Short mmCIF file of C-alpha atoms and ligand atoms in Angstrom, two decimals:
data_model
loop_
_atom_site.label_atom_id
_atom_site.label_comp_id
_atom_site.label_asym_id
_atom_site.label_seq_id
_atom_site.Cartn_x
_atom_site.Cartn_y
_atom_site.Cartn_z
CA MET A 1 20.76 -33.77 18.70
CA ASP A 2 23.61 -35.60 16.99
CA LYS A 3 23.97 -35.86 13.26
CA ILE A 4 26.34 -37.86 11.10
CA VAL A 5 28.46 -36.07 8.54
CA ILE A 6 30.02 -38.02 5.69
CA ILE A 7 32.41 -36.92 2.98
CA GLY A 8 31.68 -39.47 0.30
CA GLY A 9 33.72 -41.07 -2.41
CA GLN A 10 36.23 -43.06 -0.32
CA ARG A 11 36.85 -46.68 -1.32
CA LEU A 12 36.47 -48.75 1.84
CA GLU A 13 39.16 -51.31 2.53
CA GLY A 14 39.94 -53.51 5.50
CA GLU A 15 38.12 -55.59 8.04
CA ILE A 16 34.82 -54.88 9.77
CA PRO A 17 33.85 -57.02 12.78
CA ILE A 18 30.18 -57.89 13.20
CA SER A 19 28.51 -57.49 16.59
CA GLY A 20 25.91 -59.67 18.24
CA SER A 21 22.45 -59.69 16.70
CA LYS A 22 19.97 -57.09 17.94
CA ASN A 23 16.96 -59.14 16.91
CA ALA A 24 18.30 -62.28 18.59
CA ALA A 25 19.45 -60.46 21.74
CA LEU A 26 16.04 -58.84 22.37
CA PRO A 27 13.97 -62.06 22.62
CA ILE A 28 16.76 -63.92 24.43
CA LEU A 29 16.92 -61.15 27.02
CA ALA A 30 13.12 -61.31 27.38
CA ALA A 31 13.37 -65.10 27.76
CA THR A 32 15.46 -64.70 30.92
CA LEU A 33 12.12 -63.81 32.59
CA LEU A 34 11.06 -67.43 32.22
CA GLY A 35 12.98 -68.81 35.17
CA LYS A 36 15.18 -68.38 38.22
CA GLY A 37 18.96 -68.37 38.50
CA ASP A 38 21.95 -66.60 36.95
CA HIS A 39 22.28 -66.32 33.19
CA HIS A 40 25.44 -65.14 31.48
CA LEU A 41 24.97 -63.82 27.99
CA THR A 42 27.88 -62.84 25.77
CA ASN A 43 28.17 -61.06 22.44
CA VAL A 44 25.32 -58.75 23.50
CA PRO A 45 25.46 -55.68 21.25
CA ASP A 46 25.74 -52.23 22.82
CA LEU A 47 22.65 -50.65 21.26
CA LYS A 48 19.88 -48.34 22.32
CA ASP A 49 17.25 -51.08 21.84
CA VAL A 50 19.23 -53.36 24.15
CA THR A 51 19.45 -50.57 26.74
CA THR A 52 15.68 -50.17 26.48
CA ILE A 53 14.91 -53.83 27.07
CA LEU A 54 17.38 -53.93 29.97
CA LYS A 55 15.58 -50.95 31.51
CA LEU A 56 12.31 -52.79 31.11
CA LEU A 57 13.68 -56.01 32.61
CA ARG A 58 15.03 -54.04 35.59
CA ARG A 59 11.57 -52.51 36.13
CA LEU A 60 10.15 -56.02 36.24
CA GLY A 61 12.63 -56.99 38.94
CA VAL A 62 15.50 -58.58 37.00
CA THR A 63 18.97 -57.79 38.37
CA ILE A 64 21.53 -57.13 35.66
CA GLN A 65 25.27 -56.64 35.69
CA GLU A 66 26.91 -55.35 32.55
CA ASP A 67 30.53 -55.94 31.61
CA GLY A 68 31.29 -54.96 28.02
CA ASP A 69 29.42 -57.34 25.74
CA SER A 70 28.69 -59.73 28.64
CA LEU A 71 25.65 -59.55 30.85
CA ALA A 72 24.77 -61.41 34.02
CA LEU A 73 21.02 -61.52 34.59
CA ASN A 74 18.95 -62.93 37.40
CA ALA A 75 15.16 -63.00 37.19
CA SER A 76 14.58 -65.07 40.36
CA THR A 77 12.32 -62.48 41.96
CA LEU A 78 10.00 -60.60 39.65
CA THR A 79 8.44 -57.56 41.29
CA SER A 80 6.11 -56.35 38.53
CA TYR A 81 4.24 -57.60 35.49
CA ASP A 82 3.78 -54.15 33.99
CA ALA A 83 5.59 -53.00 30.83
CA PRO A 84 4.75 -49.30 30.78
CA TYR A 85 4.08 -47.00 27.86
CA ASP A 86 7.19 -44.85 28.38
CA LEU A 87 9.40 -47.84 27.47
CA VAL A 88 7.22 -49.66 24.95
CA LYS A 89 6.72 -46.48 22.92
CA THR A 90 10.48 -46.25 22.36
CA MET A 91 10.75 -49.88 21.25
CA ARG A 92 8.00 -52.08 19.89
CA ALA A 93 9.99 -55.23 20.62
CA SER A 94 9.12 -54.65 24.31
CA ILE A 95 6.04 -56.74 23.47
CA LEU A 96 8.41 -59.72 23.73
CA VAL A 97 7.99 -59.69 27.52
CA LEU A 98 4.27 -60.52 27.20
CA GLY A 99 4.65 -64.27 26.59
CA PRO A 100 7.33 -64.83 29.24
CA LEU A 101 5.47 -62.80 31.91
CA LEU A 102 2.27 -64.73 31.32
CA ALA A 103 4.07 -68.06 31.41
CA ARG A 104 5.93 -67.19 34.59
CA LEU A 105 3.39 -65.09 36.55
CA GLY A 106 0.07 -65.85 34.92
CA GLU A 107 -0.54 -62.16 34.45
CA ALA A 108 0.87 -59.28 32.40
CA LYS A 109 0.09 -55.69 31.57
CA VAL A 110 1.96 -54.45 28.53
CA SER A 111 1.47 -51.18 26.75
CA LEU A 112 0.07 -51.76 23.26
CA PRO A 113 2.71 -50.73 20.72
CA GLY A 114 1.29 -48.21 18.28
CA GLY A 115 2.03 -48.04 14.57
CA CYS A 116 5.47 -46.89 13.57
CA ALA A 117 7.27 -45.28 10.63
CA ILE A 118 7.34 -48.54 8.63
CA GLY A 119 3.75 -49.67 9.07
CA ALA A 120 0.75 -50.34 11.30
CA ARG A 121 2.39 -53.44 12.77
CA PRO A 122 -0.48 -55.01 14.68
CA ILE A 123 0.10 -57.69 17.35
CA ASN A 124 -3.20 -59.52 16.82
CA LEU A 125 -1.43 -62.82 16.14
CA HIS A 126 0.55 -62.67 19.40
CA LEU A 127 -2.75 -62.12 21.25
CA MET A 128 -4.71 -64.74 19.30
CA GLY A 129 -2.05 -67.35 20.10
CA LEU A 130 -2.03 -66.51 23.80
CA GLU A 131 -5.84 -66.69 23.90
CA LYS A 132 -5.67 -70.15 22.35
CA MET A 133 -3.28 -71.08 25.15
CA GLY A 134 -5.86 -70.15 27.77
CA CYS A 135 -5.44 -66.43 28.38
CA GLU A 136 -8.04 -63.79 28.73
CA ILE A 137 -7.02 -60.60 27.01
CA GLU A 138 -8.46 -57.15 27.28
CA ILE A 139 -7.28 -53.96 25.60
CA ARG A 140 -7.95 -50.98 27.82
CA SER A 141 -6.54 -47.44 27.90
CA GLY A 142 -3.70 -48.34 25.55
CA TYR A 143 -2.66 -51.45 27.46
CA VAL A 144 -2.92 -55.17 26.89
CA TYR A 145 -4.17 -56.78 30.10
CA ALA A 146 -3.62 -60.52 29.91
CA ARG A 147 -4.16 -63.22 32.50
CA LEU A 148 -4.58 -66.93 32.65
CA LEU A 149 -8.15 -68.16 32.85
CA GLY A 150 -9.01 -70.52 35.66
CA SER A 151 -9.11 -70.44 39.37
CA PRO A 152 -6.27 -68.58 41.10
CA ALA A 153 -7.16 -70.55 44.23
CA LYS A 154 -5.81 -73.73 42.67
CA ASN A 155 -2.42 -72.06 42.42
CA ASN A 156 -1.40 -74.37 39.63
CA LYS A 157 -2.27 -72.16 36.74
CA ARG A 158 -0.28 -72.80 33.59
CA LEU A 159 -0.81 -71.90 30.00
CA GLN A 160 -2.28 -74.76 28.00
CA GLY A 161 -0.58 -76.21 24.96
CA ALA A 162 -2.49 -75.45 21.74
CA ARG A 163 -2.35 -75.79 17.99
CA ILE A 164 -1.86 -72.27 16.61
CA TYR A 165 -1.94 -71.28 12.97
CA LEU A 166 -0.35 -67.91 12.21
CA ASP A 167 -1.96 -66.60 9.04
CA THR A 168 0.87 -64.12 8.50
CA THR A 169 4.44 -65.12 9.26
CA THR A 170 5.49 -63.08 12.26
CA VAL A 171 8.95 -63.11 13.80
CA THR A 172 8.29 -61.65 17.26
CA GLY A 173 4.85 -63.32 17.28
CA THR A 174 6.51 -66.72 16.80
CA GLU A 175 9.08 -65.84 19.48
CA ASN A 176 6.49 -64.64 22.01
CA LEU A 177 4.38 -67.77 21.60
CA MET A 178 7.38 -70.09 21.62
CA MET A 179 8.56 -68.56 24.90
CA ALA A 180 5.08 -68.78 26.43
CA ALA A 181 4.70 -72.40 25.32
CA THR A 182 7.94 -73.59 26.95
CA LEU A 183 6.26 -73.52 30.37
CA ALA A 184 2.77 -74.55 29.20
CA ASN A 185 0.93 -77.65 30.17
CA GLY A 186 1.10 -79.97 27.13
CA THR A 187 2.20 -79.52 23.56
CA THR A 188 1.98 -76.39 21.45
CA ILE A 189 2.29 -76.51 17.69
CA LEU A 190 2.99 -73.27 15.85
CA GLU A 191 2.04 -73.54 12.19
CA ASN A 192 3.36 -71.12 9.57
CA ALA A 193 5.97 -70.10 12.12
CA ALA A 194 8.74 -67.67 11.19
CA ARG A 195 11.94 -69.42 10.07
CA GLU A 196 14.36 -66.54 10.78
CA PRO A 197 17.77 -67.43 12.27
CA GLU A 198 16.88 -65.27 15.28
CA VAL A 199 13.97 -67.63 16.04
CA ILE A 200 16.44 -70.54 15.94
CA ASP A 201 18.87 -68.70 18.22
CA LEU A 202 16.09 -68.14 20.76
CA ALA A 203 15.04 -71.81 20.50
CA ASN A 204 18.66 -72.89 21.03
CA PHE A 205 18.90 -70.72 24.14
CA LEU A 206 15.64 -72.13 25.49
CA CYS A 207 16.63 -75.72 24.70
CA CYS A 208 19.98 -75.25 26.52
CA ARG A 209 17.84 -74.30 29.51
CA GLY A 210 15.78 -77.47 29.31
CA ALA A 211 12.93 -76.45 27.03
CA LYS A 212 11.67 -79.07 24.57
CA ILE A 213 11.41 -77.42 21.19
CA SER A 214 11.69 -79.05 17.80
CA GLY A 215 11.32 -77.66 14.31
CA ALA A 216 12.75 -74.16 14.90
CA GLY A 217 13.94 -72.97 11.50
CA THR A 218 11.00 -74.72 9.78
CA ASP A 219 7.44 -73.45 9.54
CA ILE A 220 6.15 -75.93 12.11
CA ILE A 221 7.56 -75.58 15.61
CA THR A 222 6.54 -78.04 18.30
CA ILE A 223 7.01 -77.16 21.95
CA ASP A 224 6.44 -79.68 24.72
CA GLY A 225 5.91 -77.64 27.85
CA VAL A 226 8.16 -78.24 30.86
CA GLU A 227 7.61 -77.16 34.48
CA ASN A 228 10.65 -74.95 34.75
CA LEU A 229 13.81 -73.85 33.01
CA LYS A 230 17.32 -73.72 34.36
CA PRO A 231 19.74 -70.81 33.96
CA MET A 232 22.35 -71.01 31.23
CA ASP A 233 25.34 -69.27 29.66
CA TYR A 234 24.79 -68.39 26.02
CA ARG A 235 26.51 -66.51 23.20
CA ILE A 236 24.23 -64.43 20.96
CA MET A 237 24.56 -65.09 17.20
CA PRO A 238 26.13 -62.42 14.92
CA ASP A 239 23.89 -59.77 13.40
CA ARG A 240 23.12 -60.78 9.82
CA ILE A 241 21.58 -57.39 8.96
CA GLU A 242 24.60 -55.49 10.24
CA ALA A 243 26.76 -57.85 8.15
CA GLY A 244 24.57 -57.31 5.08
CA THR A 245 24.72 -53.54 5.57
CA TYR A 246 28.54 -53.58 5.59
CA MET A 247 28.56 -55.88 2.57
CA VAL A 248 26.65 -53.17 0.74
CA ALA A 249 29.12 -50.57 2.11
CA GLY A 250 31.92 -52.52 0.39
CA ALA A 251 29.87 -52.85 -2.78
CA ILE A 252 28.65 -49.26 -3.03
CA THR A 253 32.11 -47.72 -2.56
CA GLY A 254 33.79 -50.08 -5.04
CA GLY A 255 35.76 -51.23 -2.00
CA ASN A 256 37.31 -54.39 -0.69
CA LEU A 257 35.95 -55.30 2.74
CA TYR A 258 36.30 -58.35 4.90
CA VAL A 259 33.08 -58.69 6.91
CA LYS A 260 34.31 -60.70 9.87
CA ASN A 261 32.38 -62.93 12.30
CA CYS A 262 29.25 -63.46 10.28
CA ILE A 263 27.37 -66.58 9.29
CA PRO A 264 27.20 -66.68 5.46
CA ARG A 265 24.36 -69.22 5.55
CA HIS A 266 22.16 -66.52 7.16
CA LEU A 267 22.90 -64.15 4.30
CA GLU A 268 22.23 -66.38 1.30
CA ALA A 269 19.53 -64.22 -0.30
CA VAL A 270 21.61 -61.07 0.14
CA ILE A 271 24.75 -62.76 -1.23
CA PHE A 272 22.79 -64.10 -4.19
CA LYS A 273 21.41 -60.68 -5.12
CA LEU A 274 24.72 -58.87 -4.63
CA LYS A 275 26.47 -61.42 -6.84
CA GLU A 276 23.77 -60.95 -9.48
CA ALA A 277 24.61 -57.23 -9.34
CA GLY A 278 28.24 -58.09 -10.12
CA VAL A 279 29.66 -57.76 -6.60
CA GLN A 280 32.36 -60.33 -5.85
CA ILE A 281 31.75 -62.22 -2.63
CA ILE A 282 34.04 -64.91 -1.33
CA GLU A 283 33.51 -66.98 1.80
CA ASP A 284 36.73 -66.83 3.72
CA GLY A 285 37.23 -68.29 7.19
CA ASP A 286 34.66 -66.86 9.56
CA GLY A 287 33.63 -64.03 7.29
CA LEU A 288 32.95 -62.81 3.78
CA ARG A 289 35.21 -60.83 1.47
CA VAL A 290 33.28 -58.32 -0.61
CA LYS A 291 34.70 -56.53 -3.65
CA GLY A 292 32.59 -53.83 -5.21
CA LEU A 293 32.61 -52.49 -8.75
CA GLU A 294 32.19 -48.98 -10.09
CA ARG A 295 28.48 -49.35 -10.79
CA PRO A 296 26.44 -52.47 -10.05
CA ARG A 297 24.16 -54.19 -12.52
CA PRO A 298 20.45 -53.57 -11.82
CA VAL A 299 18.71 -56.46 -10.07
CA ASP A 300 15.08 -56.84 -9.09
CA VAL A 301 14.47 -57.63 -5.44
CA LYS A 302 11.36 -58.70 -3.55
CA THR A 303 11.36 -58.82 0.24
CA LEU A 304 10.00 -61.99 1.81
CA PRO A 305 10.10 -63.78 5.15
CA TYR A 306 13.32 -65.79 5.67
CA PRO A 307 14.87 -67.42 3.67
CA GLY A 308 13.70 -64.74 1.24
CA PHE A 309 15.38 -61.38 0.86
CA PRO A 310 15.06 -59.57 4.23
CA THR A 311 12.95 -56.45 4.49
CA ASP A 312 15.65 -55.17 6.87
CA MET A 313 18.05 -55.05 3.86
CA GLN A 314 15.63 -53.48 1.37
CA ALA A 315 16.62 -49.85 1.97
CA GLN A 316 20.35 -50.64 1.81
CA MET A 317 19.88 -52.54 -1.46
CA MET A 318 17.98 -49.56 -2.85
CA ALA A 319 20.93 -47.30 -2.04
CA LEU A 320 23.14 -49.62 -4.09
CA MET A 321 20.70 -49.89 -7.00
CA SER A 322 20.32 -46.12 -7.14
CA ILE A 323 23.80 -45.99 -8.74
CA GLY A 324 23.24 -49.09 -10.89
CA THR A 325 23.74 -49.25 -14.64
CA GLY A 326 20.04 -49.59 -15.45
CA ARG A 327 16.48 -49.99 -14.27
CA CYS A 328 15.23 -52.36 -11.59
CA VAL A 329 12.26 -52.91 -9.33
CA ILE A 330 12.37 -53.40 -5.57
CA THR A 331 9.14 -54.73 -4.09
CA GLU A 332 8.40 -54.55 -0.37
CA THR A 333 5.94 -57.20 0.75
CA ILE A 334 6.38 -57.16 4.54
CA PHE A 335 5.75 -53.59 5.71
CA GLU A 336 3.45 -51.14 3.94
CA GLY A 337 5.41 -48.03 4.89
CA ARG A 338 8.99 -49.04 4.32
CA PHE A 339 9.91 -46.60 1.54
CA THR A 340 10.51 -43.50 3.67
CA HIS A 341 14.12 -43.38 2.45
CA VAL A 342 13.00 -42.88 -1.16
CA GLY A 343 12.30 -39.15 -0.79
CA GLU A 344 15.68 -38.66 0.87
CA LEU A 345 17.52 -40.66 -1.80
CA ARG A 346 15.87 -38.45 -4.41
CA ARG A 347 17.31 -35.42 -2.60
CA MET A 348 20.70 -36.95 -3.32
CA GLY A 349 19.89 -37.29 -7.02
CA ALA A 350 18.46 -40.81 -7.18
CA ASP A 351 15.79 -41.50 -9.80
CA ILE A 352 13.13 -43.56 -8.04
CA LYS A 353 9.39 -43.79 -8.57
CA ILE A 354 7.00 -45.56 -6.28
CA GLN A 355 4.14 -47.63 -7.68
CA GLY A 356 2.16 -49.28 -4.91
CA SER A 357 4.49 -51.61 -3.03
CA SER A 358 7.23 -51.35 -5.66
CA ALA A 359 9.98 -48.82 -6.21
CA ILE A 360 11.21 -48.43 -9.75
CA ILE A 361 14.82 -47.37 -9.74
CA GLN A 362 16.66 -45.99 -12.72
CA GLY A 363 20.33 -45.98 -11.78
CA VAL A 364 22.18 -42.66 -12.03
CA THR A 365 25.91 -42.19 -12.59
CA ARG A 366 26.43 -40.57 -9.22
CA LEU A 367 24.69 -39.37 -6.09
CA LEU A 368 25.38 -35.92 -4.68
CA GLY A 369 25.75 -35.30 -0.95
CA ALA A 370 22.85 -33.47 0.75
CA PRO A 371 21.29 -33.01 4.17
CA VAL A 372 18.87 -35.90 4.67
CA MET A 373 16.58 -37.08 7.42
CA ALA A 374 16.52 -40.61 8.80
CA SER A 375 13.05 -41.89 9.58
CA ASP A 376 13.69 -45.43 10.79
CA LEU A 377 16.60 -47.70 11.53
CA ARG A 378 17.20 -49.29 8.12
CA ALA A 379 16.35 -46.07 6.27
CA SER A 380 19.17 -44.48 8.30
CA ALA A 381 21.55 -47.22 7.20
CA CYS A 382 20.51 -46.62 3.58
CA LEU A 383 21.33 -42.91 3.90
CA ILE A 384 24.72 -43.60 5.48
CA LEU A 385 25.54 -45.96 2.60
CA SER A 386 24.38 -43.42 0.03
CA GLY A 387 26.49 -40.76 1.74
CA LEU A 388 29.56 -43.02 1.52
CA ALA A 389 29.06 -43.32 -2.24
CA ALA A 390 27.98 -39.73 -2.94
CA GLU A 391 30.13 -36.86 -4.10
CA GLY A 392 30.61 -34.22 -1.44
CA GLU A 393 29.11 -33.90 2.01
CA THR A 394 26.05 -35.70 3.31
CA GLN A 395 24.52 -34.90 6.66
CA VAL A 396 22.23 -37.53 8.13
CA LEU A 397 19.90 -36.03 10.72
CA ARG A 398 17.89 -37.88 13.39
CA VAL A 399 20.57 -40.48 13.88
CA TYR A 400 19.01 -41.82 17.06
CA HIS A 401 17.32 -44.41 14.84
CA LEU A 402 20.76 -45.62 13.78
CA ASP A 403 21.92 -46.04 17.37
CA ARG A 404 19.04 -48.42 17.98
CA GLY A 405 20.58 -51.03 15.71
CA TYR A 406 24.21 -50.38 14.68
CA GLU A 407 26.96 -50.63 17.26
CA ARG A 408 29.73 -48.00 16.89
CA ILE A 409 28.92 -47.50 13.22
CA GLU A 410 31.15 -44.44 12.68
CA ALA A 411 34.13 -46.08 14.41
CA LYS A 412 33.75 -49.25 12.35
CA LEU A 413 33.47 -47.31 9.08
CA GLN A 414 36.30 -44.90 9.94
CA LYS A 415 38.59 -47.88 10.47
CA VAL A 416 38.11 -48.98 6.88
CA GLY A 417 38.69 -45.54 5.42
CA ALA A 418 35.34 -43.75 5.52
CA LYS A 419 35.28 -40.03 6.23
CA ILE A 420 32.44 -40.07 8.69
CA MET A 421 31.93 -38.33 11.97
CA ARG A 422 29.23 -37.52 14.47
CA SER A 423 28.59 -33.95 15.44
CA LYS A 424 26.09 -31.90 17.36
CA GLY A 425 23.33 -30.74 15.05
CA GLU A 426 19.62 -30.29 14.61
CA SER A 427 17.17 -33.03 15.39
N1 EPU B 501 1.80 -58.87 11.57
C1 EPU B 501 0.44 -58.95 11.75
N2 EPU B 501 -0.01 -59.33 12.98
C2 EPU B 501 0.82 -59.64 14.01
C3 EPU B 501 2.21 -59.56 13.80
C4 EPU B 501 2.66 -59.17 12.57
O1 EPU B 501 -0.34 -58.69 10.85
O2 EPU B 501 0.33 -59.98 15.09
C5 EPU B 501 2.32 -58.46 10.25
C6 EPU B 501 3.12 -57.17 10.31
O3 EPU B 501 2.31 -56.03 10.25
C7 EPU B 501 4.01 -57.33 9.10
C8 EPU B 501 4.27 -58.83 9.06
O4 EPU B 501 3.26 -59.43 9.85
O5 EPU B 501 3.33 -56.94 7.95
C9 EPU B 501 5.62 -59.25 9.60
O6 EPU B 501 5.87 -58.62 10.84
P1 EPU B 501 6.67 -59.34 12.00
O7 EPU B 501 5.74 -59.58 13.14
O8 EPU B 501 7.42 -60.51 11.48
O9 EPU B 501 7.68 -58.19 12.43
P2 EPU B 501 8.22 -57.99 13.87
O10 EPU B 501 8.33 -59.28 14.54
O11 EPU B 501 7.49 -56.88 14.52
C10 EPU B 501 10.76 -58.38 13.33
C11 EPU B 501 12.02 -57.57 13.44
C12 EPU B 501 11.99 -56.47 12.41
C13 EPU B 501 11.90 -57.11 11.03
C14 EPU B 501 10.63 -57.99 10.96
C15 EPU B 501 10.51 -58.74 9.65
C16 EPU B 501 12.57 -57.80 15.78
C17 EPU B 501 12.72 -57.18 17.12
N3 EPU B 501 12.10 -57.04 14.80
O12 EPU B 501 9.69 -57.46 13.57
O13 EPU B 501 13.23 -55.77 12.53
O14 EPU B 501 11.82 -56.12 10.04
O15 EPU B 501 10.66 -58.95 12.03
O16 EPU B 501 11.61 -59.53 9.42
O17 EPU B 501 12.92 -58.95 15.60
C18 EPU B 501 14.67 -53.95 12.30
O18 EPU B 501 15.53 -54.60 12.91
O19 EPU B 501 14.93 -52.86 11.71
C19 EPU B 501 13.30 -54.43 12.27
C20 EPU B 501 12.27 -53.65 11.98
#
């Protein structure tokens, strides 16, 4: 299996373009299931997770033509309502087909995603919301079997609008229910909805297609169900986590990077914390210029749902703080298992202690390259960043996690001066 080898210590300089957002593309692709006709999506990132959802959509009967970052999709004839284990186990976000399948076909069978490296990650809120909208749900042999209640003979079965309170803010839960509600009979109100930009991007896509959604981006989303949706062309928003990761790459190497094609408004919490650490960040045209310093100031960080500091940037921020000039605390409040990078950072010389959901980081003057193992997507990004800053050679093993969420990462980093390459290695 591939590994990434980095010779650290290069100052990164130049321009890094940001690709389309993984976490916006996945629900938008799932949302094509909601109606007939040809969709054209652009700025779709070339990532393993996108390949997985396309495979799943094809199994359900969607025809797809790929041309670079553009996709033409047609879901006019669905041939299956079954999302099997072999695909769902490789990507939890496959659960995003549940809402659209139920809304469109009245029936769905989706493998229940298990826990993963970062936490138990239940989907109880997705299921509770769908039950409130008139579904009967059964968990059997590792699958969620869901179908609309009522008489099939009437042939007019639709989900029913409902008032749904989500007692934990859930991104894909909000997206699943929002998609389901677009074709429901009546009005659905999602309370304590996720406010992430990816939820807004999905709502924008659905509204372009004729859905009636208001409040996306706030914690109360109202969806007035419509009978059908029309096909539409749509450009996926830029990936704010990829942008944030490259901002840290500029910061951690004392470099000067222009992170191009990003939306600064989506990155406010990250920008705020990086500035507090002494990193210079200037909004410039359609991107951000980031100038690092030799060692950042320590800053405390607590992950929170948007607009708080994203959990998907926690590991990268920890890489930066591990070479800070003092002590700081990073607290993870979203996922209970999202510190798997800590042990690997320690192998590179970082001084980090874990106390419950907090990591206490005492900055060290330098990290030393080492072989390290990536255990999830953002932990992989953290190890790449640490390798860029470290003295000597770092080998990051199990890079398949990285390929799930970062498009052409070595090529993008090489272009700005990193000594990074992919080679055949152990798994
Ligand atoms: N939760 C429940 N019940 C549910 C759903 C969620 O208790 O039914 C809990 C989770 O266990 C977690 C919290 O709610 O503690 C938030 O989880 P959420 O549902 O928001 O996470 P997600 O939708 O599964 C998305 C992103 C993640 C990102 C999180 C948080 C996608 C495809 N995935 O996951 O992205 O970390 O939101 O922002 O959008 C990544 O890209 O690396 C990644 C993991």
